[in-house]
GROMACS .gro file of C-alpha atoms in nm:
model
  207
    1GLY     CA    1  -1.693   1.227  -0.427
    2GLU     CA    2  -1.997   1.294  -0.204
    3MET     CA    3  -1.969   1.168   0.153
    4GLU     CA    4  -2.230   1.080   0.413
    5GLU     CA    5  -2.235   1.004   0.784
    6SER     CA    6  -2.231   0.644   0.915
    7GLU     CA    7  -2.170   0.473   1.246
    8LEU     CA    8  -1.806   0.442   1.138
    9GLY     CA    9  -1.777   0.808   1.040
   10LEU     CA   10  -1.789   0.964   0.696
   11ILE     CA   11  -1.805   0.717   0.407
   12PRO     CA   12  -1.861   0.759   0.030
   13LYS     CA   13  -2.229   0.798  -0.055
   14GLY     CA   14  -2.386   0.464  -0.149
   15TRP     CA   15  -2.133   0.257   0.041
   16ARG     CA   16  -2.255   0.092   0.358
   17VAL     CA   17  -2.146  -0.039   0.695
   18GLY     CA   18  -2.152  -0.417   0.721
   19LYS     CA   19  -1.976  -0.704   0.893
   20LEU     CA   20  -1.661  -0.891   0.799
   21GLY     CA   21  -1.857  -1.215   0.768
   22GLU     CA   22  -2.075  -1.064   0.494
   23GLU     CA   23  -1.783  -1.016   0.258
   24PHE     CA   24  -1.536  -1.285   0.356
   25ASP     CA   25  -1.518  -1.660   0.412
   26ILE     CA   26  -1.334  -1.731   0.737
   27THR     CA   27  -1.176  -2.068   0.818
   28MET     CA   28  -1.047  -2.104   1.173
   29GLY     CA   29  -0.748  -2.332   1.209
   30GLN     CA   30  -0.737  -2.660   1.396
   31SER     CA   31  -0.410  -2.812   1.505
   32PRO     CA   32  -0.334  -3.164   1.378
   33PRO     CA   33  -0.193  -3.435   1.610
   34GLY     CA   34   0.152  -3.343   1.735
   35THR     CA   35   0.283  -3.681   1.624
   36SER     CA   36   0.223  -3.579   1.260
   37TYR     CA   37   0.461  -3.279   1.273
   38ASN     CA   38   0.795  -3.302   1.094
   39GLU     CA   39   1.072  -3.091   0.944
   40LYS     CA   40   1.139  -3.335   0.658
   41ARG     CA   41   0.893  -3.166   0.421
   42GLU     CA   42   0.662  -3.466   0.445
   43GLY     CA   43   0.294  -3.386   0.397
   44THR     CA   44   0.146  -3.035   0.399
   45ALA     CA   45   0.309  -2.707   0.502
   46PHE     CA   46   0.175  -2.623   0.850
   47PHE     CA   47   0.146  -2.278   1.005
   48GLN     CA   48   0.071  -2.221   1.372
   49GLY     CA   49   0.088  -1.843   1.406
   50LYS     CA   50   0.311  -1.536   1.387
   51THR     CA   51   0.622  -1.748   1.449
   52ASP     CA   52   0.585  -1.878   1.092
   53PHE     CA   53   0.515  -1.538   0.933
   54GLY     CA   54   0.762  -1.349   0.719
   55PHE     CA   55   0.759  -1.003   0.557
   56ARG     CA   56   0.450  -1.099   0.356
   57PHE     CA   57   0.467  -1.474   0.302
   58PRO     CA   58   0.513  -1.747   0.567
   59GLU     CA   59   0.826  -1.956   0.610
   60ASN     CA   60   0.789  -2.332   0.570
   61ARG     CA   61   0.940  -2.466   0.892
   62ILE     CA   62   0.697  -2.741   0.990
   63TYR     CA   63   0.495  -2.991   0.786
   64CYS     CA   64   0.225  -3.234   0.895
   65THR     CA   65   0.093  -3.559   0.756
   66GLU     CA   66  -0.253  -3.539   0.916
   67PRO     CA   67  -0.385  -3.189   0.831
   68LYS     CA   68  -0.726  -3.087   0.967
   69ARG     CA   69  -0.802  -2.739   0.832
   70PHE     CA   70  -0.672  -2.572   0.517
   71ALA     CA   71  -0.613  -2.231   0.363
   72ASN     CA   72  -0.568  -2.215  -0.013
   73LYS     CA   73  -0.316  -2.014  -0.212
   74ASN     CA   74  -0.371  -1.636  -0.184
   75TYR     CA   75  -0.578  -1.665   0.135
   76THR     CA   76  -0.484  -1.407   0.394
   77LEU     CA   77  -0.348  -1.583   0.702
   78LEU     CA   78  -0.450  -1.400   1.020
   79SER     CA   79  -0.292  -1.462   1.360
   80VAL     CA   80  -0.585  -1.512   1.599
   81ARG     CA   81  -0.383  -1.580   1.915
   82ALA     CA   82  -0.131  -1.351   2.081
   83PRO     CA   83  -0.054  -1.137   1.903
   84VAL     CA   84  -0.389  -1.098   1.730
   85GLY     CA   85  -0.387  -0.930   1.390
   86GLU     CA   86  -0.054  -1.022   1.228
   87ILE     CA   87  -0.111  -1.118   0.864
   88ASN     CA   88   0.060  -1.302   0.578
   89ILE     CA   89  -0.049  -1.447   0.244
   90ALA     CA   90  -0.049  -1.820   0.170
   91VAL     CA   91   0.163  -1.911  -0.136
   92GLU     CA   92   0.020  -2.264  -0.156
   93LYS     CA   93  -0.253  -2.478  -0.006
   94CYS     CA   94  -0.147  -2.520   0.357
   95CYS     CA   95  -0.260  -2.658   0.691
   96ILE     CA   96  -0.350  -2.398   0.954
   97GLY     CA   97  -0.333  -2.456   1.327
   98ARG     CA   98  -0.557  -2.302   1.593
   99GLY     CA   99  -0.347  -1.986   1.607
  100VAL     CA  100  -0.435  -1.895   1.248
  101ALA     CA  101  -0.744  -1.817   1.043
  102GLY     CA  102  -0.755  -1.835   0.663
  103ILE     CA  103  -0.965  -1.557   0.507
  104ILE     CA  104  -1.070  -1.478   0.149
  105HIS     CA  105  -1.332  -1.254  -0.013
  106LYS     CA  106  -1.637  -1.452  -0.119
  107LYS     CA  107  -1.555  -1.374  -0.484
  108GLY     CA  108  -1.183  -1.442  -0.449
  109TYR     CA  109  -1.053  -1.083  -0.439
  110PHE     CA  110  -0.732  -1.174  -0.258
  111SER     CA  111  -0.559  -0.833  -0.261
  112TYR     CA  112  -0.873  -0.662  -0.134
  113THR     CA  113  -0.890  -0.922   0.144
  114TYR     CA  114  -0.530  -0.859   0.249
  115TYR     CA  115  -0.555  -0.481   0.266
  116ILE     CA  116  -0.895  -0.475   0.437
  117LEU     CA  117  -0.751  -0.694   0.715
  118LYS     CA  118  -0.435  -0.486   0.726
  119GLY     CA  119  -0.653  -0.180   0.781
  120LEU     CA  120  -0.821  -0.343   1.083
  121ARG     CA  121  -0.501  -0.345   1.289
  122GLU     CA  122  -0.638  -0.113   1.558
  123GLU     CA  123  -0.952  -0.324   1.590
  124PHE     CA  124  -0.744  -0.641   1.633
  125ASN     CA  125  -0.527  -0.470   1.894
  126LYS     CA  126  -0.830  -0.453   2.123
  127TYR     CA  127  -0.822  -0.831   2.157
  128ASP     CA  128  -0.468  -0.816   2.292
  129LYS     CA  129  -0.568  -0.557   2.552
  130GLU     CA  130  -0.865  -0.718   2.724
  131GLY     CA  131  -0.673  -0.804   3.040
  132THR     CA  132  -0.611  -1.166   2.950
  133VAL     CA  133  -0.263  -1.316   2.962
  134PHE     CA  134  -0.291  -1.432   2.601
  135GLY     CA  135  -0.504  -1.233   2.359
  136SER     CA  136  -0.726  -1.417   2.112
  137ILE     CA  137  -1.023  -1.371   1.882
  138ASN     CA  138  -1.283  -1.632   1.784
  139LYS     CA  139  -1.477  -1.679   1.460
  140ASP     CA  140  -1.794  -1.514   1.587
  141SER     CA  141  -1.605  -1.200   1.691
  142LEU     CA  142  -1.420  -1.194   1.358
  143GLU     CA  143  -1.737  -1.224   1.152
  144ASN     CA  144  -1.904  -0.944   1.348
  145ILE     CA  145  -1.630  -0.682   1.311
  146LYS     CA  146  -1.789  -0.382   1.143
  147THR     CA  147  -1.637  -0.258   0.819
  148VAL     CA  148  -1.722  -0.031   0.528
  149ILE     CA  149  -1.840  -0.219   0.219
  150PRO     CA  150  -1.791  -0.045  -0.119
  151PHE     CA  151  -1.980  -0.108  -0.443
  152GLU     CA  152  -1.872  -0.442  -0.590
  153ASN     CA  153  -1.758  -0.289  -0.918
  154ILE     CA  154  -1.515  -0.073  -0.718
  155ILE     CA  155  -1.381  -0.381  -0.537
  156GLY     CA  156  -1.330  -0.553  -0.873
  157LYS     CA  157  -1.139  -0.256  -1.015
  158TYR     CA  158  -0.929  -0.236  -0.699
  159GLN     CA  159  -0.842  -0.604  -0.726
  160GLU     CA  160  -0.748  -0.565  -1.091
  161LYS     CA  161  -0.511  -0.277  -1.024
  162VAL     CA  162  -0.359  -0.383  -0.693
  163GLY     CA  163  -0.363  -0.757  -0.768
  164SER     CA  164  -0.115  -0.708  -1.052
  165LEU     CA  165   0.122  -0.528  -0.814
  166ASP     CA  166   0.081  -0.798  -0.550
  167ASN     CA  167   0.159  -1.065  -0.811
  168GLU     CA  168   0.480  -0.880  -0.892
  169ILE     CA  169   0.570  -0.865  -0.522
  170TYR     CA  170   0.511  -1.241  -0.506
  171GLU     CA  171   0.736  -1.314  -0.806
  172LEU     CA  172   1.017  -1.095  -0.671
  173SER     CA  173   0.985  -1.246  -0.322
  174MET     CA  174   1.012  -1.599  -0.461
  175GLU     CA  175   1.318  -1.497  -0.665
  176ILE     CA  176   1.482  -1.353  -0.354
  177LYS     CA  177   1.404  -1.675  -0.167
  178LYS     CA  178   1.570  -1.887  -0.437
  179LEU     CA  179   1.878  -1.665  -0.447
  180THR     CA  180   1.901  -1.680  -0.067
  181GLN     CA  181   1.889  -2.060  -0.077
  182ILE     CA  182   2.163  -2.067  -0.342
  183ARG     CA  183   2.378  -1.833  -0.132
  184ASP     CA  184   2.326  -2.039   0.183
  185THR     CA  185   2.424  -2.355  -0.008
  186LEU     CA  186   2.733  -2.216  -0.181
  187LEU     CA  187   2.879  -1.989   0.088
  188PRO     CA  188   2.974  -2.266   0.336
  189LYS     CA  189   3.138  -2.460   0.052
  190LEU     CA  190   3.334  -2.151  -0.047
  191MET     CA  191   3.442  -2.090   0.313
  192ASN     CA  192   3.568  -2.445   0.370
  193GLY     CA  193   3.746  -2.467   0.034
  194GLU     CA  194   3.510  -2.702  -0.147
  195ILE     CA  195   3.474  -2.435  -0.414
  196ASP     CA  196   3.783  -2.252  -0.544
  197PHE     CA  197   3.702  -1.959  -0.766
  198HIS     CA  198   4.072  -1.893  -0.831
  199ASN     CA  199   4.103  -2.216  -1.029
  200SER     CA  200   3.770  -2.185  -1.202
  201PRO     CA  201   3.774  -2.131  -1.580
  202PRO     CA  202   3.707  -1.773  -1.689
  203ALA     CA  203   3.355  -1.689  -1.790
  204PRO     CA  204   3.304  -1.677  -2.167
  205LEU     CA  205   3.289  -1.336  -2.330
  206PHE     CA  206   3.003  -1.258  -2.562
  207ILE     CA  207   3.035  -0.983  -2.821
   0.00000   0.00000   0.00000
């Protein structure tokens, strides 16, 4: 529990101040040719920025058949163009455009990655307030953001505990998504009379 001074304020003794690029692999997106975009689910899911982000996981709106840069499942997706700092988690290997960076801890600690980036919100806000019309952050600036680096065994324990909770959030989110799709498919049919519950056979009773 002992603390010591650092350039970022008080930190646990033995921890150190480092840079984001020391702990994490950062892949900056590159937009594929516009002619390869489609909404027919052909090719690879493609994310361009915050427009595609949901509560925690992105929405598959656009696909592309000529992907250039990828983020793998469980990578944190970071919006690097106005607004800078919005984050989501990839649920599959996906193509990332120039408005997105894919980031993962060098040892694959995906939950740790997500929450470290979430905690850098104020730092990212600076890149939206530099007087430019559209805020942005490049790879060099990302890699050089200063952060507190704990002992690796602590990171591993954190991932073990929090990762199980994040996996549960993922499973529940996917279940909600499936139920929403079923609702959106059945409700219009119910409204226009294609489905008539009044004439449906009663559900069997189990004793």
